[in-house]
């Protein structure tokens, strides 16, 4: 047993030092350190100091992560602006971007690319845009269907799988909502299809493309 190291660790702990601090000073595993110090009781004052130190460290780490995210977002948006200049004369690029701007998820809270609609033509167009313009890998697509129980019919997943070209293995469980209606007001209604792509960088790129489009059209928009 490393008696010298153990005694030094006990001394530091009794002095109110954290495990992290002690591990930096003494070359020992965390499990061994825990065994050495398991009977050492800290005073309420020492516990308060350690807690405050951990809170400061967590805050500093969170602020650093936030700044890194901001810097990365600014870079992605800047690159998207340049890409817009190269592609804005492409009808598919511009129509798909405008469609996403109008109907796609633009919440900064989750930063998830998501397009929801019940119109198969809109779903067709956005899928072409995702694939041909944005070059989204097929494995990244996910689908969630939302439909009222009154309209639910067999093989509804197959219908939307054919529309999107996305295999059923990439479908989440269909969300069936109860309804108080007694008959179908629209017997041809096939629910809504939500196509999602979990990529914060792609979300930020789309945001940059939309900003570039606004700038191009209004000449007075700034980030």
PDB file of C-alpha atoms in Angstrom:
ATOM      1  CA  UNK A   1       0.000   0.000   0.000  1.00  0.00           C
ATOM      2  CA  UNK A   2       1.238   3.504  -0.810  1.00  0.00           C
ATOM      3  CA  UNK A   3       1.268   4.686   2.817  1.00  0.00           C
ATOM      4  CA  UNK A   4       2.875   8.060   2.059  1.00  0.00           C
ATOM      5  CA  UNK A   5       0.373   8.822  -0.693  1.00  0.00           C
ATOM      6  CA  UNK A   6      -2.526   7.659   1.479  1.00  0.00           C
ATOM      7  CA  UNK A   7      -1.496   9.906   4.365  1.00  0.00           C
ATOM      8  CA  UNK A   8      -1.096  12.850   2.000  1.00  0.00           C
ATOM      9  CA  UNK A   9      -4.532  12.189   0.506  1.00  0.00           C
ATOM     10  CA  UNK A  10      -6.130  12.060   3.969  1.00  0.00           C
ATOM     11  CA  UNK A  11      -4.408  15.300   4.913  1.00  0.00           C
ATOM     12  CA  UNK A  12      -5.662  17.061   1.794  1.00  0.00           C
ATOM     13  CA  UNK A  13      -9.193  15.740   2.262  1.00  0.00           C
ATOM     14  CA  UNK A  14      -9.311  16.857   5.886  1.00  0.00           C
ATOM     15  CA  UNK A  15      -8.204  20.241   4.571  1.00  0.00           C
ATOM     16  CA  UNK A  16     -11.393  20.376   2.524  1.00  0.00           C
ATOM     17  CA  UNK A  17      -9.952  19.488  -0.896  1.00  0.00           C
ATOM     18  CA  UNK A  18     -12.057  17.811  -3.561  1.00  0.00           C
ATOM     19  CA  UNK A  19     -11.396  14.374  -5.006  1.00  0.00           C
ATOM     20  CA  UNK A  20     -10.524  16.000  -8.322  1.00  0.00           C
ATOM     21  CA  UNK A  21      -7.917  18.228  -6.696  1.00  0.00           C
ATOM     22  CA  UNK A  22      -6.376  15.314  -4.777  1.00  0.00           C
ATOM     23  CA  UNK A  23      -6.200  13.097  -7.883  1.00  0.00           C
ATOM     24  CA  UNK A  24      -4.194  15.802  -9.634  1.00  0.00           C
ATOM     25  CA  UNK A  25      -1.691  15.796  -6.778  1.00  0.00           C
ATOM     26  CA  UNK A  26      -1.465  12.062  -6.106  1.00  0.00           C
ATOM     27  CA  UNK A  27      -0.999   9.334  -8.729  1.00  0.00           C
ATOM     28  CA  UNK A  28      -3.696   6.902  -7.660  1.00  0.00           C
ATOM     29  CA  UNK A  29      -6.949   5.546  -9.090  1.00  0.00           C
ATOM     30  CA  UNK A  30     -10.238   7.132  -8.100  1.00  0.00           C
ATOM     31  CA  UNK A  31     -11.501   3.834  -6.660  1.00  0.00           C
ATOM     32  CA  UNK A  32      -8.433   3.538  -4.402  1.00  0.00           C
ATOM     33  CA  UNK A  33      -8.799   7.166  -3.329  1.00  0.00           C
ATOM     34  CA  UNK A  34     -12.458   6.580  -2.462  1.00  0.00           C
ATOM     35  CA  UNK A  35     -11.443   3.607  -0.322  1.00  0.00           C
ATOM     36  CA  UNK A  36      -8.809   5.659   1.519  1.00  0.00           C
ATOM     37  CA  UNK A  37     -11.134   8.584   2.194  1.00  0.00           C
ATOM     38  CA  UNK A  38     -14.458   6.847   2.810  1.00  0.00           C
ATOM     39  CA  UNK A  39     -14.365   7.552   6.573  1.00  0.00           C
ATOM     40  CA  UNK A  40     -13.306  11.204   6.299  1.00  0.00           C
ATOM     41  CA  UNK A  41     -16.137  13.562   7.236  1.00  0.00           C
ATOM     42  CA  UNK A  42     -16.052  17.140   6.003  1.00  0.00           C
ATOM     43  CA  UNK A  43     -17.400  20.074   7.974  1.00  0.00           C
ATOM     44  CA  UNK A  44     -20.513  21.858   6.733  1.00  0.00           C
ATOM     45  CA  UNK A  45     -18.322  24.814   5.808  1.00  0.00           C
ATOM     46  CA  UNK A  46     -15.995  22.614   3.736  1.00  0.00           C
ATOM     47  CA  UNK A  47     -18.977  20.975   1.997  1.00  0.00           C
ATOM     48  CA  UNK A  48     -20.367  24.411   1.172  1.00  0.00           C
ATOM     49  CA  UNK A  49     -17.058  25.531  -0.326  1.00  0.00           C
ATOM     50  CA  UNK A  50     -16.769  22.366  -2.449  1.00  0.00           C
ATOM     51  CA  UNK A  51     -20.359  22.713  -3.653  1.00  0.00           C
ATOM     52  CA  UNK A  52     -19.789  26.324  -4.639  1.00  0.00           C
ATOM     53  CA  UNK A  53     -16.610  25.307  -6.473  1.00  0.00           C
ATOM     54  CA  UNK A  54     -18.455  22.617  -8.427  1.00  0.00           C
ATOM     55  CA  UNK A  55     -21.186  25.084  -9.381  1.00  0.00           C
ATOM     56  CA  UNK A  56     -18.582  27.561 -10.636  1.00  0.00           C
ATOM     57  CA  UNK A  57     -16.869  24.813 -12.651  1.00  0.00           C
ATOM     58  CA  UNK A  58     -20.163  23.659 -14.199  1.00  0.00           C
ATOM     59  CA  UNK A  59     -21.061  27.244 -15.085  1.00  0.00           C
ATOM     60  CA  UNK A  60     -17.675  27.827 -16.701  1.00  0.00           C
ATOM     61  CA  UNK A  61     -17.965  24.579 -18.685  1.00  0.00           C
ATOM     62  CA  UNK A  62     -21.495  25.480 -19.811  1.00  0.00           C
ATOM     63  CA  UNK A  63     -20.402  28.965 -20.900  1.00  0.00           C
ATOM     64  CA  UNK A  64     -17.489  27.511 -22.853  1.00  0.00           C
ATOM     65  CA  UNK A  65     -19.788  25.030 -24.575  1.00  0.00           C
ATOM     66  CA  UNK A  66     -22.270  27.795 -25.349  1.00  0.00           C
ATOM     67  CA  UNK A  67     -19.563  29.971 -26.899  1.00  0.00           C
ATOM     68  CA  UNK A  68     -18.301  27.066 -28.992  1.00  0.00           C
ATOM     69  CA  UNK A  69     -21.839  26.450 -30.244  1.00  0.00           C
ATOM     70  CA  UNK A  70     -22.285  30.118 -31.133  1.00  0.00           C
ATOM     71  CA  UNK A  71     -18.986  30.219 -33.019  1.00  0.00           C
ATOM     72  CA  UNK A  72     -19.793  27.000 -34.889  1.00  0.00           C
ATOM     73  CA  UNK A  73     -23.280  28.257 -35.758  1.00  0.00           C
ATOM     74  CA  UNK A  74     -21.903  31.539 -37.113  1.00  0.00           C
ATOM     75  CA  UNK A  75     -19.415  29.615 -39.258  1.00  0.00           C
ATOM     76  CA  UNK A  76     -22.078  27.258 -40.648  1.00  0.00           C
ATOM     77  CA  UNK A  77     -24.441  30.138 -41.420  1.00  0.00           C
ATOM     78  CA  UNK A  78     -21.642  32.035 -43.139  1.00  0.00           C
ATOM     79  CA  UNK A  79     -20.841  29.035 -45.334  1.00  0.00           C
ATOM     80  CA  UNK A  80     -24.554  28.577 -46.090  1.00  0.00           C
ATOM     81  CA  UNK A  81     -24.756  32.166 -47.337  1.00  0.00           C
ATOM     82  CA  UNK A  82     -21.998  31.434 -49.836  1.00  0.00           C
ATOM     83  CA  UNK A  83     -23.744  28.235 -50.929  1.00  0.00           C
ATOM     84  CA  UNK A  84     -26.977  30.157 -51.481  1.00  0.00           C
ATOM     85  CA  UNK A  85     -25.245  32.411 -54.020  1.00  0.00           C
ATOM     86  CA  UNK A  86     -24.209  29.356 -56.018  1.00  0.00           C
ATOM     87  CA  UNK A  87     -27.601  27.645 -55.962  1.00  0.00           C
ATOM     88  CA  UNK A  88     -30.289  30.335 -55.879  1.00  0.00           C
ATOM     89  CA  UNK A  89     -30.934  30.039 -59.630  1.00  0.00           C
ATOM     90  CA  UNK A  90     -31.732  26.330 -59.253  1.00  0.00           C
ATOM     91  CA  UNK A  91     -35.562  25.957 -59.196  1.00  0.00           C
ATOM     92  CA  UNK A  92     -35.502  22.848 -57.004  1.00  0.00           C
ATOM     93  CA  UNK A  93     -33.131  24.459 -54.526  1.00  0.00           C
ATOM     94  CA  UNK A  94     -35.187  27.624 -54.190  1.00  0.00           C
ATOM     95  CA  UNK A  95     -38.619  25.959 -54.121  1.00  0.00           C
ATOM     96  CA  UNK A  96     -37.491  23.402 -51.543  1.00  0.00           C
ATOM     97  CA  UNK A  97     -35.927  26.084 -49.366  1.00  0.00           C
ATOM     98  CA  UNK A  98     -39.065  28.242 -49.504  1.00  0.00           C
ATOM     99  CA  UNK A  99     -41.201  25.202 -48.698  1.00  0.00           C
ATOM    100  CA  UNK A 100     -39.097  24.384 -45.656  1.00  0.00           C
ATOM    101  CA  UNK A 101     -39.125  28.028 -44.577  1.00  0.00           C
ATOM    102  CA  UNK A 102     -42.925  27.989 -44.692  1.00  0.00           C
ATOM    103  CA  UNK A 103     -43.669  24.525 -43.279  1.00  0.00           C
ATOM    104  CA  UNK A 104     -40.489  23.182 -41.645  1.00  0.00           C
ATOM    105  CA  UNK A 105     -39.469  23.221 -37.988  1.00  0.00           C
ATOM    106  CA  UNK A 106     -37.396  26.326 -37.237  1.00  0.00           C
ATOM    107  CA  UNK A 107     -37.243  26.153 -33.429  1.00  0.00           C
ATOM    108  CA  UNK A 108     -33.789  26.868 -31.995  1.00  0.00           C
ATOM    109  CA  UNK A 109     -34.716  24.942 -28.851  1.00  0.00           C
ATOM    110  CA  UNK A 110     -34.075  21.463 -30.273  1.00  0.00           C
ATOM    111  CA  UNK A 111     -32.315  22.375 -33.549  1.00  0.00           C
ATOM    112  CA  UNK A 112     -33.884  19.448 -35.374  1.00  0.00           C
ATOM    113  CA  UNK A 113     -34.718  19.372 -39.052  1.00  0.00           C
ATOM    114  CA  UNK A 114     -38.366  18.371 -39.332  1.00  0.00           C
ATOM    115  CA  UNK A 115     -40.968  18.756 -42.060  1.00  0.00           C
ATOM    116  CA  UNK A 116     -44.597  17.842 -41.407  1.00  0.00           C
ATOM    117  CA  UNK A 117     -47.445  17.850 -43.915  1.00  0.00           C
ATOM    118  CA  UNK A 118     -50.453  15.868 -45.119  1.00  0.00           C
ATOM    119  CA  UNK A 119     -49.982  16.817 -48.778  1.00  0.00           C
ATOM    120  CA  UNK A 120     -48.097  14.049 -50.583  1.00  0.00           C
ATOM    121  CA  UNK A 121     -46.897  16.501 -53.252  1.00  0.00           C
ATOM    122  CA  UNK A 122     -45.220  18.677 -50.622  1.00  0.00           C
ATOM    123  CA  UNK A 123     -43.657  15.600 -49.030  1.00  0.00           C
ATOM    124  CA  UNK A 124     -42.439  14.505 -52.465  1.00  0.00           C
ATOM    125  CA  UNK A 125     -40.872  17.894 -53.124  1.00  0.00           C
ATOM    126  CA  UNK A 126     -39.161  18.204 -49.753  1.00  0.00           C
ATOM    127  CA  UNK A 127     -37.770  14.668 -50.099  1.00  0.00           C
ATOM    128  CA  UNK A 128     -36.289  15.582 -53.498  1.00  0.00           C
ATOM    129  CA  UNK A 129     -34.792  18.684 -51.901  1.00  0.00           C
ATOM    130  CA  UNK A 130     -33.312  16.719 -48.997  1.00  0.00           C
ATOM    131  CA  UNK A 131     -31.832  14.106 -51.324  1.00  0.00           C
ATOM    132  CA  UNK A 132     -30.771  15.970 -54.459  1.00  0.00           C
ATOM    133  CA  UNK A 133     -29.854  19.395 -53.086  1.00  0.00           C
ATOM    134  CA  UNK A 134     -28.873  18.715 -49.480  1.00  0.00           C
ATOM    135  CA  UNK A 135     -27.539  15.185 -50.114  1.00  0.00           C
ATOM    136  CA  UNK A 136     -28.894  13.823 -46.837  1.00  0.00           C
ATOM    137  CA  UNK A 137     -27.748  10.196 -46.288  1.00  0.00           C
ATOM    138  CA  UNK A 138     -30.662   7.758 -46.514  1.00  0.00           C
ATOM    139  CA  UNK A 139     -29.945   6.318 -43.073  1.00  0.00           C
ATOM    140  CA  UNK A 140     -30.544   9.728 -41.453  1.00  0.00           C
ATOM    141  CA  UNK A 141     -34.247   9.927 -42.345  1.00  0.00           C
ATOM    142  CA  UNK A 142     -36.916   9.143 -39.762  1.00  0.00           C
ATOM    143  CA  UNK A 143     -40.698   9.255 -40.141  1.00  0.00           C
ATOM    144  CA  UNK A 144     -43.523   9.706 -37.650  1.00  0.00           C
ATOM    145  CA  UNK A 145     -47.148   9.478 -38.779  1.00  0.00           C
ATOM    146  CA  UNK A 146     -50.008  11.256 -37.012  1.00  0.00           C
ATOM    147  CA  UNK A 147     -53.579  10.218 -37.753  1.00  0.00           C
ATOM    148  CA  UNK A 148     -57.003  10.275 -36.073  1.00  0.00           C
ATOM    149  CA  UNK A 149     -58.427   6.914 -35.101  1.00  0.00           C
ATOM    150  CA  UNK A 150     -61.414   7.465 -37.397  1.00  0.00           C
ATOM    151  CA  UNK A 151     -59.144   7.766 -40.425  1.00  0.00           C
ATOM    152  CA  UNK A 152     -56.729   5.035 -39.485  1.00  0.00           C
ATOM    153  CA  UNK A 153     -56.597   2.290 -42.074  1.00  0.00           C
ATOM    154  CA  UNK A 154     -54.456  -0.808 -42.681  1.00  0.00           C
ATOM    155  CA  UNK A 155     -51.009  -0.329 -44.159  1.00  0.00           C
ATOM    156  CA  UNK A 156     -50.996   3.454 -43.743  1.00  0.00           C
ATOM    157  CA  UNK A 157     -47.252   3.163 -43.051  1.00  0.00           C
ATOM    158  CA  UNK A 158     -46.749   1.431 -46.416  1.00  0.00           C
ATOM    159  CA  UNK A 159     -48.538   4.295 -48.155  1.00  0.00           C
ATOM    160  CA  UNK A 160     -46.181   6.927 -46.705  1.00  0.00           C
ATOM    161  CA  UNK A 161     -43.158   4.671 -47.150  1.00  0.00           C
ATOM    162  CA  UNK A 162     -43.923   4.593 -50.874  1.00  0.00           C
ATOM    163  CA  UNK A 163     -44.389   8.372 -50.952  1.00  0.00           C
ATOM    164  CA  UNK A 164     -41.159   9.177 -49.108  1.00  0.00           C
ATOM    165  CA  UNK A 165     -39.028   6.284 -50.308  1.00  0.00           C
ATOM    166  CA  UNK A 166     -38.053   5.698 -46.680  1.00  0.00           C
ATOM    167  CA  UNK A 167     -38.126   2.057 -45.462  1.00  0.00           C
ATOM    168  CA  UNK A 168     -40.504   1.055 -42.663  1.00  0.00           C
ATOM    169  CA  UNK A 169     -37.520   0.188 -40.483  1.00  0.00           C
ATOM    170  CA  UNK A 170     -36.906   3.951 -40.184  1.00  0.00           C
ATOM    171  CA  UNK A 171     -40.481   4.727 -39.104  1.00  0.00           C
ATOM    172  CA  UNK A 172     -41.291   5.537 -35.498  1.00  0.00           C
ATOM    173  CA  UNK A 173     -44.502   4.223 -33.970  1.00  0.00           C
ATOM    174  CA  UNK A 174     -47.560   5.773 -35.639  1.00  0.00           C
ATOM    175  CA  UNK A 175     -49.341   8.255 -33.376  1.00  0.00           C
ATOM    176  CA  UNK A 176     -53.096   7.585 -33.443  1.00  0.00           C
ATOM    177  CA  UNK A 177     -55.233  10.340 -31.927  1.00  0.00           C
ATOM    178  CA  UNK A 178     -58.737   9.685 -30.589  1.00  0.00           C
ATOM    179  CA  UNK A 179     -61.594  11.681 -32.118  1.00  0.00           C
ATOM    180  CA  UNK A 180     -65.196  12.499 -31.196  1.00  0.00           C
ATOM    181  CA  UNK A 181     -66.324  12.456 -34.840  1.00  0.00           C
ATOM    182  CA  UNK A 182     -68.669   9.679 -35.926  1.00  0.00           C
ATOM    183  CA  UNK A 183     -67.829   9.656 -39.599  1.00  0.00           C
ATOM    184  CA  UNK A 184     -65.006  10.706 -41.890  1.00  0.00           C
ATOM    185  CA  UNK A 185     -65.381  14.222 -43.155  1.00  0.00           C
ATOM    186  CA  UNK A 186     -62.615  13.521 -45.637  1.00  0.00           C
ATOM    187  CA  UNK A 187     -62.473   9.812 -46.465  1.00  0.00           C
ATOM    188  CA  UNK A 188     -59.268  10.333 -48.463  1.00  0.00           C
ATOM    189  CA  UNK A 189     -57.343  11.821 -45.543  1.00  0.00           C
ATOM    190  CA  UNK A 190     -54.136   9.873 -44.876  1.00  0.00           C
ATOM    191  CA  UNK A 191     -52.906  11.691 -41.777  1.00  0.00           C
ATOM    192  CA  UNK A 192     -49.783  13.813 -41.545  1.00  0.00           C
ATOM    193  CA  UNK A 193     -46.272  12.663 -42.272  1.00  0.00           C
ATOM    194  CA  UNK A 194     -43.375  14.111 -40.288  1.00  0.00           C
ATOM    195  CA  UNK A 195     -39.951  13.562 -41.831  1.00  0.00           C
ATOM    196  CA  UNK A 196     -37.127  14.327 -39.395  1.00  0.00           C
ATOM    197  CA  UNK A 197     -33.339  14.436 -39.598  1.00  0.00           C
ATOM    198  CA  UNK A 198     -31.396  14.598 -36.362  1.00  0.00           C
ATOM    199  CA  UNK A 199     -28.536  16.953 -37.205  1.00  0.00           C
ATOM    200  CA  UNK A 200     -27.905  20.284 -35.503  1.00  0.00           C
ATOM    201  CA  UNK A 201     -25.370  21.258 -38.151  1.00  0.00           C
ATOM    202  CA  UNK A 202     -27.902  20.618 -40.940  1.00  0.00           C
ATOM    203  CA  UNK A 203     -30.511  22.634 -39.023  1.00  0.00           C
ATOM    204  CA  UNK A 204     -28.061  25.539 -38.760  1.00  0.00           C
ATOM    205  CA  UNK A 205     -27.199  25.250 -42.442  1.00  0.00           C
ATOM    206  CA  UNK A 206     -30.863  25.537 -43.409  1.00  0.00           C
ATOM    207  CA  UNK A 207     -31.150  28.521 -41.093  1.00  0.00           C
ATOM    208  CA  UNK A 208     -28.225  30.131 -42.895  1.00  0.00           C
ATOM    209  CA  UNK A 209     -29.786  29.442 -46.295  1.00  0.00           C
ATOM    210  CA  UNK A 210     -33.061  31.028 -45.172  1.00  0.00           C
ATOM    211  CA  UNK A 211     -31.217  34.083 -43.846  1.00  0.00           C
ATOM    212  CA  UNK A 212     -29.394  34.398 -47.160  1.00  0.00           C
ATOM    213  CA  UNK A 213     -32.712  34.152 -49.018  1.00  0.00           C
ATOM    214  CA  UNK A 214     -34.226  36.903 -46.868  1.00  0.00           C
ATOM    215  CA  UNK A 215     -31.183  39.099 -47.422  1.00  0.00           C
ATOM    216  CA  UNK A 216     -31.374  38.530 -51.161  1.00  0.00           C
ATOM    217  CA  UNK A 217     -35.059  39.406 -51.290  1.00  0.00           C
ATOM    218  CA  UNK A 218     -35.268  42.277 -48.790  1.00  0.00           C
ATOM    219  CA  UNK A 219     -31.720  43.648 -48.681  1.00  0.00           C
ATOM    220  CA  UNK A 220     -32.199  44.716 -45.065  1.00  0.00           C
ATOM    221  CA  UNK A 221     -31.997  41.579 -42.919  1.00  0.00           C
ATOM    222  CA  UNK A 222     -29.096  40.983 -40.516  1.00  0.00           C
ATOM    223  CA  UNK A 223     -28.244  38.128 -38.174  1.00  0.00           C
TER     224      UNK A 223
END
